[in-house]
Amino acid sequence: MTQGLFDLKGRRILITGSSRGIGLALARGLGQAGGSIILNGRDPKALGEAARALAAEGIDVTEAGFDVTDPHALDAAVEELESRVGPIEVLVNNAGINRRFPATEVTPETFREVQAVNVEAVFFMAQACARRMLKRGHGKIVNIASVQSELGRATITPYAASKGAVRTMTRSLCAEWAKGGVQVNAIAPGYFATELTKVLVEDEAFTDWLCKRVPAGRWGKVEELVGAAVFLSSAASDFVNGHLLYVDGGMTAVV
Ligand code: NDP
């Protein structure tokens, strides 16, 4: 009975930015827990390869290649997707980018580019899915925030600002949609080795600093985010709402 709480069988789950990195690891983990996975990303080749890999592992997977940064197109994209595969029960808002510059050198274009993916798209994807979830009376949205939702760091101010916005957006949407049966929560990862953090992983001085700063003493592995995602996508979290779940090796708990 307890195990059933985490069962995702029959749940259709759309994960934005899931052709690699954290998104792909979540797709695999949520698929292994029984979810029917919808993969998203812009590069059709990477998306196709990821979909084939998951399908070969026995996961029920559908491709939905679109750019999340056109807010006017997202409602139609979700409409098309639902008419093709059926209702989306869980949205994981994972697509995200970072642009590292000293704050004095950030251009308006760069600042807006980061907000377009990390903030605007998170809101308008949530809006498009929630319009339909609210009509059905249930649904779950899991936003991928960051330890940068809470902590600052030099050279990533546009990114930190965007992830801070994800934190309060998560709480605000909970305030509006909880009574309609929709839970909006977030996972806040610490530092995980992916394409996004490749330059940092390869920077010995940074890695030395990180391993001293994080109580766990190491980079996170993307699979270590799966448990939190299964929890927030399943019946186990039906009364959890507006919550940020840190998966950070203890980073935000200590100075
Ligand atoms: P990656 O760069 O490895 O993967 C990003 C994914 O998003 C790719 O599949 C990419 O595919 C897709 N993507 C990017 N832009 C768009 C877009 N406009 N429309 C649709 N898809 C898009 O990043 P991570 O896996 O590391 O990060 C995933 C999330 O986790 C992000 O929100 C990030 O901020 C967050 N995070 C990551 C941490 C880390 O340490 N790695 C720590 C904390 C949070 P394509 O380019 O083909 O579109």
Tab-separated table of C-alpha atoms and ligand atoms in Angstrom:
chain	number	residue	atom	x	y	z
A	1	MET	CA	0.000	0.000	0.000
A	2	THR	CA	2.792	2.397	0.908
A	3	GLN	CA	4.619	1.493	-2.284
A	4	GLY	CA	1.529	2.435	-4.303
A	5	LEU	CA	1.911	6.005	-3.060
A	6	PHE	CA	4.897	6.443	-5.340
A	7	ASP	CA	3.522	4.515	-8.321
A	8	LEU	CA	3.375	6.625	-11.482
A	9	LYS	CA	1.700	3.993	-13.644
A	10	GLY	CA	-0.596	5.650	-16.161
A	11	ARG	CA	0.608	9.192	-15.343
A	12	ARG	CA	1.556	11.212	-18.401
A	13	ILE	CA	4.553	13.391	-17.569
A	14	LEU	CA	5.950	16.208	-19.731
A	15	ILE	CA	9.529	17.169	-18.882
A	16	THR	CA	10.860	20.262	-20.639
A	17	GLY	CA	14.539	20.197	-21.639
A	18	SER	CA	14.823	16.429	-21.277
A	19	SER	CA	17.116	15.500	-24.169
A	20	ARG	CA	20.125	15.424	-21.793
A	21	GLY	CA	21.362	16.211	-18.277
A	22	ILE	CA	18.971	16.478	-15.357
A	23	GLY	CA	15.856	16.395	-17.577
A	24	LEU	CA	16.863	13.111	-19.191
A	25	ALA	CA	17.768	11.556	-15.817
A	26	LEU	CA	14.356	12.582	-14.465
A	27	ALA	CA	12.657	11.191	-17.577
A	28	ARG	CA	14.397	7.857	-17.099
A	29	GLY	CA	13.620	7.717	-13.350
A	30	LEU	CA	9.990	8.793	-13.700
A	31	GLY	CA	9.587	6.329	-16.583
A	32	GLN	CA	11.034	3.515	-14.469
A	33	ALA	CA	8.457	4.403	-11.798
A	34	GLY	CA	5.727	3.747	-14.395
A	35	GLY	CA	5.156	7.201	-15.902
A	36	SER	CA	4.465	7.735	-19.606
A	37	ILE	CA	7.143	10.227	-20.561
A	38	ILE	CA	6.977	13.158	-22.988
A	39	LEU	CA	10.486	14.350	-23.864
A	40	ASN	CA	11.134	17.937	-24.946
A	41	GLY	CA	14.069	19.925	-26.320
A	42	ARG	CA	14.985	21.952	-29.414
A	43	ASP	CA	17.602	19.775	-31.110
A	44	PRO	CA	15.632	17.024	-32.914
A	45	LYS	CA	18.680	14.757	-33.218
A	46	ALA	CA	19.444	14.813	-29.470
A	47	LEU	CA	15.740	14.399	-28.699
A	48	GLY	CA	15.420	11.395	-31.028
A	49	GLU	CA	18.511	9.726	-29.540
A	50	ALA	CA	17.242	10.249	-25.988
A	51	ALA	CA	13.786	8.905	-26.916
A	52	ARG	CA	15.248	5.813	-28.586
A	53	ALA	CA	17.470	5.115	-25.558
A	54	LEU	CA	14.514	5.289	-23.158
A	55	ALA	CA	12.265	3.230	-25.435
A	56	ALA	CA	14.971	0.535	-25.630
A	57	GLU	CA	14.845	0.379	-21.826
A	58	GLY	CA	11.105	-0.316	-21.974
A	59	ILE	CA	9.929	3.192	-21.084
A	60	ASP	CA	6.771	4.549	-22.727
A	61	VAL	CA	8.092	7.693	-24.422
A	62	THR	CA	6.787	10.372	-26.809
A	63	GLU	CA	8.802	13.176	-28.434
A	64	ALA	CA	7.608	16.780	-28.321
A	65	GLY	CA	10.262	19.001	-29.862
A	66	PHE	CA	9.517	22.670	-29.324
A	67	ASP	CA	11.245	25.783	-28.009
A	68	VAL	CA	9.759	26.783	-24.655
A	69	THR	CA	10.649	30.461	-25.147
A	70	ASP	CA	7.765	31.424	-27.433
A	71	PRO	CA	5.031	32.147	-24.866
A	72	HIS	CA	2.411	32.656	-27.598
A	73	ALA	CA	3.012	29.142	-28.972
A	74	LEU	CA	2.980	27.171	-25.727
A	75	ASP	CA	-0.776	26.885	-25.246
A	76	ALA	CA	-1.154	25.525	-28.797
A	77	ALA	CA	1.781	23.156	-28.242
A	78	VAL	CA	0.151	21.714	-25.108
A	79	GLU	CA	-3.237	21.514	-26.894
A	80	GLU	CA	-1.675	19.595	-29.802
A	81	LEU	CA	0.205	17.321	-27.422
A	82	GLU	CA	-2.863	16.484	-25.345
A	83	SER	CA	-4.930	15.734	-28.448
A	84	ARG	CA	-2.118	13.453	-29.683
A	85	VAL	CA	-1.273	11.548	-26.476
A	86	GLY	CA	-3.890	12.463	-23.864
A	87	PRO	CA	-3.975	14.619	-20.718
A	88	ILE	CA	-0.706	15.751	-19.169
A	89	GLU	CA	-0.918	14.937	-15.482
A	90	VAL	CA	2.529	16.122	-14.446
A	91	LEU	CA	4.623	18.970	-15.857
A	92	VAL	CA	8.298	19.130	-14.912
A	93	ASN	CA	9.553	22.617	-15.805
A	94	ASN	CA	13.208	21.707	-16.224
A	95	ALA	CA	14.584	23.536	-19.305
A	96	GLY	CA	17.061	26.149	-18.128
A	97	ILE	CA	20.191	27.998	-19.220
A	98	ASN	CA	22.984	29.988	-17.602
A	99	ARG	CA	25.207	32.766	-18.971
A	100	ARG	CA	28.227	33.603	-16.805
A	101	PHE	CA	29.586	37.164	-16.892
A	102	PRO	CA	30.686	39.754	-14.336
A	103	ALA	CA	27.563	41.780	-13.524
A	104	THR	CA	29.115	44.922	-15.042
A	105	GLU	CA	29.319	43.178	-18.429
A	106	VAL	CA	25.852	41.647	-18.687
A	107	THR	CA	23.973	43.032	-21.714
A	108	PRO	CA	20.186	43.492	-21.753
A	109	GLU	CA	20.016	40.752	-24.407
A	110	THR	CA	21.854	38.254	-22.202
A	111	PHE	CA	19.801	39.139	-19.144
A	112	ARG	CA	16.542	38.687	-21.074
A	113	GLU	CA	17.734	35.492	-22.756
A	114	VAL	CA	18.153	33.860	-19.331
A	115	GLN	CA	14.804	35.117	-18.029
A	116	ALA	CA	13.031	33.926	-21.199
A	117	VAL	CA	13.940	30.279	-20.555
A	118	ASN	CA	14.246	30.193	-16.770
A	119	VAL	CA	11.293	32.399	-15.784
A	120	GLU	CA	8.898	33.235	-18.648
A	121	ALA	CA	8.811	29.717	-20.054
A	122	VAL	CA	8.323	28.216	-16.586
A	123	PHE	CA	5.308	30.454	-16.057
A	124	PHE	CA	3.719	30.033	-19.484
A	125	MET	CA	4.270	26.257	-19.561
A	126	ALA	CA	2.672	26.047	-16.103
A	127	GLN	CA	-0.194	28.247	-17.309
A	128	ALA	CA	-0.834	26.150	-20.437
A	129	CYS	CA	-0.834	22.878	-18.479
A	130	ALA	CA	-2.737	24.209	-15.445
A	131	ARG	CA	-5.578	25.599	-17.592
A	132	ARG	CA	-6.292	21.976	-18.524
A	133	MET	CA	-5.385	20.391	-15.153
A	134	LEU	CA	-7.769	22.734	-13.308
A	135	LYS	CA	-10.633	21.716	-15.613
A	136	ARG	CA	-9.907	18.091	-14.744
A	137	GLY	CA	-9.514	18.909	-11.020
A	138	HIS	CA	-6.017	17.502	-10.565
A	139	GLY	CA	-2.423	17.834	-11.717
A	140	LYS	CA	1.130	18.391	-10.542
A	141	ILE	CA	3.751	20.897	-11.550
A	142	VAL	CA	7.371	20.443	-10.513
A	143	ASN	CA	9.626	23.414	-11.217
A	144	ILE	CA	13.374	22.943	-11.246
A	145	ALA	CA	14.746	25.742	-9.093
A	146	SER	CA	18.311	25.767	-7.710
A	147	VAL	CA	20.364	26.467	-4.615
A	148	GLN	CA	20.704	29.799	-6.447
A	149	SER	CA	17.015	30.361	-5.607
A	150	GLU	CA	18.418	31.130	-2.160
A	151	LEU	CA	22.144	31.822	-2.509
A	152	GLY	CA	24.066	34.320	-4.603
A	153	ARG	CA	27.352	33.734	-6.419
A	154	ALA	CA	29.549	36.083	-8.446
A	155	THR	CA	29.174	36.017	-12.285
A	156	ILE	CA	25.703	34.444	-12.365
A	157	THR	CA	23.380	37.264	-11.308
A	158	PRO	CA	20.870	36.862	-14.201
A	159	TYR	CA	20.651	33.130	-13.391
A	160	ALA	CA	20.330	33.656	-9.604
A	161	ALA	CA	17.633	36.281	-10.217
A	162	SER	CA	15.758	33.837	-12.451
A	163	LYS	CA	15.923	30.997	-9.935
A	164	GLY	CA	14.818	33.305	-7.121
A	165	ALA	CA	11.813	34.090	-9.302
A	166	VAL	CA	11.081	30.361	-9.713
A	167	ARG	CA	10.940	30.034	-5.925
A	168	THR	CA	8.309	32.747	-5.426
A	169	MET	CA	6.454	31.778	-8.612
A	170	THR	CA	6.096	28.258	-7.184
A	171	ARG	CA	4.546	29.645	-3.998
A	172	SER	CA	2.297	32.107	-5.826
A	173	LEU	CA	0.912	29.478	-8.190
A	174	CYS	CA	0.276	27.210	-5.193
A	175	ALA	CA	-1.801	30.022	-3.673
A	176	GLU	CA	-3.939	30.201	-6.829
A	177	TRP	CA	-4.276	26.586	-7.878
A	178	ALA	CA	-4.190	24.467	-4.691
A	179	LYS	CA	-7.978	24.514	-4.265
A	180	GLY	CA	-8.323	23.348	-7.874
A	181	GLY	CA	-6.402	20.164	-7.063
A	182	VAL	CA	-3.096	21.247	-8.599
A	183	GLN	CA	0.126	21.035	-6.597
A	184	VAL	CA	3.007	23.305	-7.589
A	185	ASN	CA	6.323	22.432	-5.981
A	186	ALA	CA	9.989	22.790	-6.840
A	187	ILE	CA	13.172	20.781	-6.618
A	188	ALA	CA	16.209	22.914	-5.828
A	189	PRO	CA	19.330	21.041	-6.938
A	190	GLY	CA	22.804	21.844	-5.680
A	191	TYR	CA	25.723	21.399	-8.087
A	192	PHE	CA	25.357	18.485	-10.529
A	193	ALA	CA	27.750	17.535	-13.323
A	194	THR	CA	25.996	18.189	-16.660
A	195	GLU	CA	26.592	20.087	-19.917
A	196	LEU	CA	25.427	23.237	-18.094
A	197	THR	CA	28.147	22.954	-15.445
A	198	LYS	CA	30.875	21.369	-17.648
A	199	VAL	CA	33.166	24.421	-17.410
A	200	LEU	CA	32.915	24.339	-13.614
A	201	VAL	CA	33.475	20.578	-13.379
A	202	GLU	CA	36.626	21.012	-15.490
A	203	ASP	CA	37.812	23.948	-13.355
A	204	GLU	CA	39.949	22.316	-10.634
A	205	ALA	CA	39.924	25.353	-8.369
A	206	PHE	CA	36.129	25.531	-8.517
A	207	THR	CA	35.717	21.805	-7.890
A	208	ASP	CA	38.126	22.000	-4.903
A	209	TRP	CA	36.130	24.917	-3.478
A	210	LEU	CA	32.799	23.148	-4.074
A	211	CYS	CA	33.896	19.916	-2.420
A	212	LYS	CA	34.910	21.887	0.688
A	213	ARG	CA	31.716	23.994	0.639
A	214	VAL	CA	29.249	21.091	0.271
A	215	PRO	CA	28.880	18.881	3.373
A	216	ALA	CA	28.644	15.794	1.119
A	217	GLY	CA	32.077	16.749	-0.278
A	218	ARG	CA	31.314	16.109	-3.955
A	219	TRP	CA	29.325	16.994	-7.072
A	220	GLY	CA	25.804	15.560	-7.224
A	221	LYS	CA	24.922	12.774	-9.649
A	222	VAL	CA	21.839	13.463	-11.763
A	223	GLU	CA	20.203	10.172	-10.698
A	224	GLU	CA	20.157	11.526	-7.149
A	225	LEU	CA	17.364	13.930	-8.152
A	226	VAL	CA	14.997	11.135	-9.159
A	227	GLY	CA	13.655	10.332	-5.678
A	228	ALA	CA	12.503	13.918	-5.143
A	229	ALA	CA	10.899	13.986	-8.605
A	230	VAL	CA	9.029	10.715	-8.033
A	231	PHE	CA	7.771	12.021	-4.685
A	232	LEU	CA	6.547	15.335	-6.113
A	233	SER	CA	4.947	13.638	-9.164
A	234	SER	CA	3.092	10.974	-7.194
A	235	ALA	CA	0.161	10.637	-4.789
A	236	ALA	CA	2.710	10.651	-1.939
A	237	SER	CA	2.863	14.464	-2.234
A	238	ASP	CA	-0.861	15.233	-2.619
A	239	PHE	CA	-0.854	17.577	0.422
A	240	VAL	CA	2.597	19.048	-0.311
A	241	ASN	CA	2.237	22.390	-2.068
A	242	GLY	CA	4.353	25.493	-2.666
A	243	HIS	CA	7.374	23.599	-1.314
A	244	LEU	CA	11.029	23.810	-2.409
A	245	LEU	CA	12.806	20.521	-1.873
A	246	TYR	CA	16.579	21.038	-1.711
A	247	VAL	CA	18.661	18.176	-3.087
A	248	ASP	CA	22.065	19.698	-2.528
A	249	GLY	CA	24.257	17.472	-0.357
A	250	GLY	CA	23.504	19.833	2.526
A	251	MET	CA	24.825	22.980	0.815
A	252	THR	CA	22.035	25.353	1.848
A	253	ALA	CA	21.990	24.020	5.415
A	254	VAL	CA	25.477	25.218	6.349
A	255	VAL	CA	27.777	28.231	5.965
B	1	NDP	P1	21.652	21.012	-19.652
B	1	NDP	O1	22.237	22.194	-20.342
B	1	NDP	O2	22.496	19.786	-19.519
B	1	NDP	O3	20.276	20.583	-20.356
B	1	NDP	C1	19.326	21.558	-20.670
B	1	NDP	C2	18.192	20.933	-21.454
B	1	NDP	O4	17.243	21.958	-21.750
B	1	NDP	C3	18.613	20.332	-22.786
B	1	NDP	O5	17.827	19.189	-23.043
B	1	NDP	C4	18.278	21.445	-23.779
B	1	NDP	O6	18.093	20.907	-25.082
B	1	NDP	C5	16.999	21.994	-23.157
B	1	NDP	N1	16.660	23.380	-23.513
B	1	NDP	C6	17.426	24.481	-23.394
B	1	NDP	N2	16.778	25.554	-23.852
B	1	NDP	C7	15.563	25.123	-24.279
B	1	NDP	C8	14.445	25.768	-24.875
B	1	NDP	N3	14.463	27.075	-25.137
B	1	NDP	N4	13.346	25.020	-25.192
B	1	NDP	C9	13.327	23.685	-24.932
B	1	NDP	N5	14.364	23.032	-24.378
B	1	NDP	C10	15.476	23.740	-24.059
B	1	NDP	O7	21.213	21.552	-18.218
B	1	NDP	P2	20.988	20.785	-16.812
B	1	NDP	O8	20.460	19.440	-17.055
B	1	NDP	O9	22.192	20.954	-15.984
B	1	NDP	O10	19.867	21.711	-16.150
B	1	NDP	C11	18.486	21.398	-16.154
B	1	NDP	C12	17.767	22.309	-15.171
B	1	NDP	O11	18.320	22.129	-13.869
B	1	NDP	C13	17.894	23.808	-15.476
B	1	NDP	O12	16.705	24.477	-15.152
B	1	NDP	C14	19.016	24.242	-14.532
B	1	NDP	O13	18.954	25.600	-14.239
B	1	NDP	C15	18.687	23.389	-13.329
B	1	NDP	N6	19.783	23.221	-12.393
B	1	NDP	C16	20.937	22.602	-12.784
B	1	NDP	C17	21.966	22.441	-11.881
B	1	NDP	C18	23.243	21.751	-12.230
B	1	NDP	O14	24.145	21.739	-11.384
B	1	NDP	N7	23.394	21.178	-13.413
B	1	NDP	C19	21.852	22.941	-10.496
B	1	NDP	C20	20.585	23.581	-10.210
B	1	NDP	C21	19.601	23.703	-11.124
B	1	NDP	P3	18.236	21.827	-26.423
B	1	NDP	O15	19.440	22.707	-26.211
B	1	NDP	O16	18.354	20.856	-27.546
B	1	NDP	O17	16.966	22.607	-26.489
